[in-house]
Structures are given as structure tokens and as C-alpha cells.
Coordinates of C-alpha atoms in Angstrom, one line a residue:
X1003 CA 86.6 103.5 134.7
X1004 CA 86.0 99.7 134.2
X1005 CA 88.2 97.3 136.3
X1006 CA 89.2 95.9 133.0
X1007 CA 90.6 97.9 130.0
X1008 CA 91.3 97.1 126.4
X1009 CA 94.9 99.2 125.4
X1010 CA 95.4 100.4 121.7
X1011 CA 99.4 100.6 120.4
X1012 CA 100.7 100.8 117.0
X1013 CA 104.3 99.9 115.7
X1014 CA 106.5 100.1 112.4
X1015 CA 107.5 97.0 112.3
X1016 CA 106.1 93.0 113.1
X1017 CA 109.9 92.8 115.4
X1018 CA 108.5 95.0 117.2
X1019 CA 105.4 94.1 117.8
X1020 CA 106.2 90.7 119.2
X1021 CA 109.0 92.1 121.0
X1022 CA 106.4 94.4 122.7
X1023 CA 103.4 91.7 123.2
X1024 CA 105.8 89.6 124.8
X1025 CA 107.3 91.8 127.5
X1026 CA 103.9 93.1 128.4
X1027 CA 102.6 89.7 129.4
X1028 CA 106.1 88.3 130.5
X1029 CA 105.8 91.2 133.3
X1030 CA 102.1 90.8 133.9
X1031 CA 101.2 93.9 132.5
X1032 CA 98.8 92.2 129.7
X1033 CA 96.9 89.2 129.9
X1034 CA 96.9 88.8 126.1
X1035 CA 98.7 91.3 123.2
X1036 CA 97.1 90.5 119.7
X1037 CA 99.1 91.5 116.6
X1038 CA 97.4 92.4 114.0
X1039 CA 99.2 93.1 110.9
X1040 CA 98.4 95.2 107.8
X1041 CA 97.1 98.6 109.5
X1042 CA 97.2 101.6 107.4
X1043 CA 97.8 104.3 109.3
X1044 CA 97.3 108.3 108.2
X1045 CA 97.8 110.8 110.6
X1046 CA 99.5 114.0 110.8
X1047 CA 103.3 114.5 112.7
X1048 CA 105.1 117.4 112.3
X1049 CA 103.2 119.9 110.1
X1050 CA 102.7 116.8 107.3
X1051 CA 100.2 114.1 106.3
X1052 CA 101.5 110.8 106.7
X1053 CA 100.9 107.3 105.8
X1054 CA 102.4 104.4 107.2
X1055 CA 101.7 100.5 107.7
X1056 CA 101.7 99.1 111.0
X1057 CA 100.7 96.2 113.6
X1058 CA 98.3 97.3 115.8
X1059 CA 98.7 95.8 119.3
X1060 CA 95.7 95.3 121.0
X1061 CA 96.3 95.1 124.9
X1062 CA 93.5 93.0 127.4
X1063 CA 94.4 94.5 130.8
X1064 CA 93.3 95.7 134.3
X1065 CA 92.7 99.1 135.0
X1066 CA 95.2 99.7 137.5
X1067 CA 97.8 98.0 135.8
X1068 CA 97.5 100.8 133.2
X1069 CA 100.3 103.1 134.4
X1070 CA 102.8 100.4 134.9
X1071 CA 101.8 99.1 131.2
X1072 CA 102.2 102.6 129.9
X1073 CA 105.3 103.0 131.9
X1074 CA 106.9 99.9 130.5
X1075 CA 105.7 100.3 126.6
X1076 CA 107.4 103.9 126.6
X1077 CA 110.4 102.3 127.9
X1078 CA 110.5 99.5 125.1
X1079 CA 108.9 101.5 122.2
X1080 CA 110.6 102.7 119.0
X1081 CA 108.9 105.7 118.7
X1082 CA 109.5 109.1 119.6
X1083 CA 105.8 109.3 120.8
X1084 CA 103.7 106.0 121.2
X1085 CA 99.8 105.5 120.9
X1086 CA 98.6 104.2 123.7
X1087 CA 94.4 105.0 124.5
X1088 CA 92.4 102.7 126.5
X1089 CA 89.3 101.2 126.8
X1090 CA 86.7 100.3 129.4
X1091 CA 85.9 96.8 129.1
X1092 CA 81.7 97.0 130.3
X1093 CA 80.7 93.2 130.0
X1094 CA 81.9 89.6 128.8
X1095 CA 82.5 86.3 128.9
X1096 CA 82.9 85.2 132.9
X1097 CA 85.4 82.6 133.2
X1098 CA 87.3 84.8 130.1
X1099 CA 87.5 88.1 132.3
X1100 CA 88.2 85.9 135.3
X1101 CA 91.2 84.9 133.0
X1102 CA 92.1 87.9 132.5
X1103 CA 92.3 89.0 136.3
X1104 CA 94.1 86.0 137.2
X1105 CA 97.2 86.5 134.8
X1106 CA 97.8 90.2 136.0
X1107 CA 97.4 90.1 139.0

């Protein structure tokens, strides 16, 4: 895996989503949680086809911060069974993923 990671979440509500973002990079878990509102989700939980709008949060991290993160947003999330699904970050701007390092380490 990459040293760097980008982490997927979604949640119900735009509370949440900040309350979320903000403990993740308070705790040095994320250099930077995005919100973006207006996601339609459609998936199926419990034998039915669902639809729901969300924020997605998407989660700049390192690689070996990923089970503390995952730890900590399982702790704070509303639902019974969080997304979370990461990806390797291959390439980017330098002095950006230098950032990035710097405010989890």
C-alpha cells in the first residue's frame, strides 16, 4: 500500500459530518476531512433497496494511521455499520503530500 491513503465515509446528517471531520484532524488522524454535501446514496441493508442523502467525507491520510482512524470513526459514528474504504495515494503535488505527513505525524 501507498504511504499515503485517501479514506471514503458517508453520514446522515451535515452535524455529523463536521463533528466527524473535526475529531479526525483534532487527533491527528486526518490531515484534511472534506464534506461534501448532496450524495445520493442506494445500496442495499437488510434484505431492502434503499436510498438515502448523505455527506460524503473524504479523509487525506497516512497509511499507518489507518487503523487508529478507523478505530476512532467507529467510536464517533452514528451508524450501526460505517463505510470506510481507502485509497492509495500513487503521486502528487510535493510540498502538498509533505503537508500532509507533517500534520499526522
Amino acid at each position: 500500500m501507498s504511504e499515503r491513503v485517501l479514506a471514503l465515509s458517508t453520514v446522515g446528517s451535515a452535524e455529523d459530518a463536521e463533528r466527524i471531520a473535526r475529531a479526525l484532524v483534532e487527533r491527528r488522524l486526518a490531515a484534511c476531512v472534506k464534506v461534501v454535501p448532496g450524495v445520493a446514496s442506494f445500496y442495499r441493508w437488510k434484505g431492502e433497496v434503499c436510498r438515502d442523502e448523505e455527506w460524503l467525507l473524504v479523509i487525506k491520510t497516512r497509511a499507518e494511521k489507518l487503523d487508529a482512524l478507523r478505530e476512532a470513526l467507529v467510536a464517533v459514528h452514528p451508524y450501526e455499520l460505517p463505510e470506510l474504504v481507502a485509497l492509495p495515494i500513487e503521486a502528487g503535488h510535493a510540498p502538498y503530500l509533505a503537508w500532509l505527513d507533517e500534520s499526522v505525524s
